[in-house]
Coordinates of C-alpha atoms in Angstrom, one line a residue:
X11 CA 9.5 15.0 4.0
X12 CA 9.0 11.8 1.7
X13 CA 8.5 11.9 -2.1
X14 CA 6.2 8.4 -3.3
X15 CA 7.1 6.9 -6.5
X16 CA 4.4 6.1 -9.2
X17 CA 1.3 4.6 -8.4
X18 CA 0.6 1.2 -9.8
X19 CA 3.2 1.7 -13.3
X20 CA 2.4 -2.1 -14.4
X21 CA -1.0 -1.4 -14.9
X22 CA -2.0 0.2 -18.3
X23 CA -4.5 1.9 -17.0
X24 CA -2.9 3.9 -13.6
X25 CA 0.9 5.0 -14.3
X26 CA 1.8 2.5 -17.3
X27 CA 5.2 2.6 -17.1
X28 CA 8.4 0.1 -18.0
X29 CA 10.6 -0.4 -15.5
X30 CA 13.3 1.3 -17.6
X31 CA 11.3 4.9 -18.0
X32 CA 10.4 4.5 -14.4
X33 CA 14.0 4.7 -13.9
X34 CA 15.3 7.3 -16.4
X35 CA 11.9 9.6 -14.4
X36 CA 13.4 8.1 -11.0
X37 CA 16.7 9.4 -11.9
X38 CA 15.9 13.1 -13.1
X39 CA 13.9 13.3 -9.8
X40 CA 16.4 12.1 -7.5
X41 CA 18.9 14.7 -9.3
X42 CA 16.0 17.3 -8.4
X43 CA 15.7 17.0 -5.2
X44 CA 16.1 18.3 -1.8
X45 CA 19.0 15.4 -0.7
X46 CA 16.8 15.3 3.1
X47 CA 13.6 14.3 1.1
X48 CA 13.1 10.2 2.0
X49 CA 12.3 8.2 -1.3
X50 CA 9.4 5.9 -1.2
X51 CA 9.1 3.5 -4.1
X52 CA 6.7 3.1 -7.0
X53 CA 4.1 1.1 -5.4
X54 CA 2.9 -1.6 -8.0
X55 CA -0.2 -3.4 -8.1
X56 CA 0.7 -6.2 -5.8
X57 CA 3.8 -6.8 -4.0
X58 CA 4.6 -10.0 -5.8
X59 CA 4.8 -8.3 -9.6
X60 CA 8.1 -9.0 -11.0
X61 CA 7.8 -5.2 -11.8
X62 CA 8.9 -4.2 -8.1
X63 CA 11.6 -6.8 -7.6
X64 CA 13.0 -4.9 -11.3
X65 CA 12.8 -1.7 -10.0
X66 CA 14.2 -2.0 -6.8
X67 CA 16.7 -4.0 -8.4
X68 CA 17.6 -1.1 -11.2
X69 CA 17.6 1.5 -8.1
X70 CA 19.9 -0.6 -6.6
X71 CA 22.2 -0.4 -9.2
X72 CA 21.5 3.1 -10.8
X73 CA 22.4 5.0 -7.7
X74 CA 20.5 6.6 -5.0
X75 CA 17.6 3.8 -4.6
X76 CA 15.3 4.5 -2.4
X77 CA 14.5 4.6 1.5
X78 CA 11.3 2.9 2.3
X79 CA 9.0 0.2 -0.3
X80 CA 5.7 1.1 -1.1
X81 CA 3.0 -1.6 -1.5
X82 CA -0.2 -2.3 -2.7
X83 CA -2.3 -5.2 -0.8
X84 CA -5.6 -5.8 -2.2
X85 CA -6.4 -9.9 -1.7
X86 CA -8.7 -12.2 -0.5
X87 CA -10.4 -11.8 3.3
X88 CA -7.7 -13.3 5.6
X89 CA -5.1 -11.3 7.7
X90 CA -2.1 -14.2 7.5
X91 CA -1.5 -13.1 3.6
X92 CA -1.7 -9.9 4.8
X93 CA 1.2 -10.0 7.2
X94 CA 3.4 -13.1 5.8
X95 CA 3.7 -11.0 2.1
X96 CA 4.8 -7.6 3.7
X97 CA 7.5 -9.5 5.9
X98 CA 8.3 -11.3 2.6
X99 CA 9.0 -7.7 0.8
X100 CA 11.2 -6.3 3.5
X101 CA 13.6 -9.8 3.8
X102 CA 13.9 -9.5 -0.2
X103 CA 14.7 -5.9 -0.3
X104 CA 16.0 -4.8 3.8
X105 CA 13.4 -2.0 3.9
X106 CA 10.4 -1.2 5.3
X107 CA 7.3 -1.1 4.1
X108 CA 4.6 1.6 3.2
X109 CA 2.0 0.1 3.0
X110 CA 0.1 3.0 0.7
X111 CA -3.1 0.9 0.4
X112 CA -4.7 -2.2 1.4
X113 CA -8.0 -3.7 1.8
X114 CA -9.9 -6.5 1.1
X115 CA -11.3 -7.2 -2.3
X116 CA -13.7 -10.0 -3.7
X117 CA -11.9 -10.2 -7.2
X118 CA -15.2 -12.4 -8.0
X119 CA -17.5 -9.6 -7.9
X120 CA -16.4 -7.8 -11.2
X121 CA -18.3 -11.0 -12.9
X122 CA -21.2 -11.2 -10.9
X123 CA -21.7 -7.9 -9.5
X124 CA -22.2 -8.6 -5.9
X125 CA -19.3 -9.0 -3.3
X126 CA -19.1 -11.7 -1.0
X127 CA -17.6 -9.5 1.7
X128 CA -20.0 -8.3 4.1
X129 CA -19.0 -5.1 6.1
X130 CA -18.9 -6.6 9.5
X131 CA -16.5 -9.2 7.8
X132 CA -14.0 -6.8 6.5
X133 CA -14.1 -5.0 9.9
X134 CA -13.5 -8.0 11.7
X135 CA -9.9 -8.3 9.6
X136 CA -9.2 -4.7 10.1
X137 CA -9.8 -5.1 13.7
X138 CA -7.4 -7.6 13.5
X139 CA -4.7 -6.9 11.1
X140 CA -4.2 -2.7 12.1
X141 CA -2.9 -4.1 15.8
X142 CA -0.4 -6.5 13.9
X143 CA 0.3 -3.9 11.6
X144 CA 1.1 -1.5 14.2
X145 CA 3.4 -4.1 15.9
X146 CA 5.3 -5.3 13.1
X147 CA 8.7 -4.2 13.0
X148 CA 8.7 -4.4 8.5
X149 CA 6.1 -1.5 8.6
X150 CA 6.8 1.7 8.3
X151 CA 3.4 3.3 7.9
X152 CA 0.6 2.1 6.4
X153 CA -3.0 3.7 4.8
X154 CA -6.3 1.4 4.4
X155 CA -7.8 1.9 0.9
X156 CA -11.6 3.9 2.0
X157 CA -12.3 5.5 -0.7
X158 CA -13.7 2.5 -3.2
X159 CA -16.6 3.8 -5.6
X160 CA -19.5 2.0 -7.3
X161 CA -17.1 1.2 -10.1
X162 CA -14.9 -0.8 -7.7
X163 CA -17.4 -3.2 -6.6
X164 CA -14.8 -6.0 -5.3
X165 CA -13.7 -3.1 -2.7
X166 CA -16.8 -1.5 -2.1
X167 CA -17.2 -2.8 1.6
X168 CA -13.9 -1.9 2.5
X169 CA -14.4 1.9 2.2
X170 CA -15.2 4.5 5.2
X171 CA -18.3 6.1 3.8
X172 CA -21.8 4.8 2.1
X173 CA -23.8 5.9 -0.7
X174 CA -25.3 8.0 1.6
X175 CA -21.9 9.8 2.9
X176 CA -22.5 8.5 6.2
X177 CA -19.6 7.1 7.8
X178 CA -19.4 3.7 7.9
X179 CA -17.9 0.9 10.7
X180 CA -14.6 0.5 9.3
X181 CA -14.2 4.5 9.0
X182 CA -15.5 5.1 12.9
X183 CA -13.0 2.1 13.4
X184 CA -9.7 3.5 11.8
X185 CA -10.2 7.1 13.2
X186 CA -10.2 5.6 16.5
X187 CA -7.0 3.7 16.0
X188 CA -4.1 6.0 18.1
X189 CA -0.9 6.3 16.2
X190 CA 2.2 4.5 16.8
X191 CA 4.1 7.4 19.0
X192 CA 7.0 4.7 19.5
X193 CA 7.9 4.8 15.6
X194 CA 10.7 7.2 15.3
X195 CA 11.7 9.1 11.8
X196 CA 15.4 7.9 10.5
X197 CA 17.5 11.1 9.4

């Protein structure tokens, strides 16, 4: 069984929290729980926020850290970011990675209203990236963000259904994708 930390605490407007109440929560849940429950990590908005490297630092130090960092990718079309980032996270902190969402987003389309990314365009980098993903040694498990509404135009080709609740190319895509059978769980 695995318990995830917060989602996205350095934004105001998801979990909003310091690093230090994140920790005092972090602490009174670790002293709560079953000790064979796995740990994930708050997952902040991007992997790069100081935010993670100061909560996985004040785990370290506080006690019983955690077993696995979570991650949120949301850049630019192009699977090299994608990949270089996530090996980045587990050299810095010798954990794999759950990656707990990622998809493309066109950050300019929350100005003009209209995202650059085509659906065929976003397939193409999921057909790509979910094989490297599946092959990389730094990931643990990982869970494309589908589920973008109206309000989130800059994802809004990235999800798995349409306005019409028909099920679009990258959701027939991902539901075919076989599981990794060779990934083992760590006692």
């Amino acid at each position: 069984f695995y318990v995830l930390g917060f989602n996205e605490p350095d934004l105001s407007e998801e979990s909003n929290m310091s690093v230090a109440d994140a920790l005092d929560l972090w602490e009174f849940l670790c002293e709560n729980l079953d000790s064979r429950i796995k740990l994930v990590s708050p997952a902040p908005s991007y992997p790069t926020r100081q935010w993670l490297v100061d909560i996985m630092a004040g785990l370290a130090q506080r006690g019983p850290g955690c077993h696995y960092v979570a991650v949120h990718m949301h850049a630019v079309v192009g699977t090299q970011n994608y990949q270089s980032v996530i090996r980045d996270v587990y050299n810095q902190f010798g954990k794999k990675v759950w990656i707990t969402e990622f998809a493309p987003r066109d950050d300019n389309a929350k100005n003009n209203g209209y995202n650059s990314y085509t659906e065929s365009r976003v397939l193409s980098q999921m057909q790509t990236l979910l094989p490297a993903y599946e092959g990389m040694n730094e990931v643990f498990r990982y869970s494309w963000f589908g589920c973008a509404s109206e309000s989130m135009i800059g994802l809004i080709t990235s999800r798995f259904f349409g306005d019409d609740d028909q099920i679009t190319s990258l959701g027939t895509y991902y539901a075919s994708i076989e599981p990794n059978s060779e990934i083992t769980l760590e006692n």
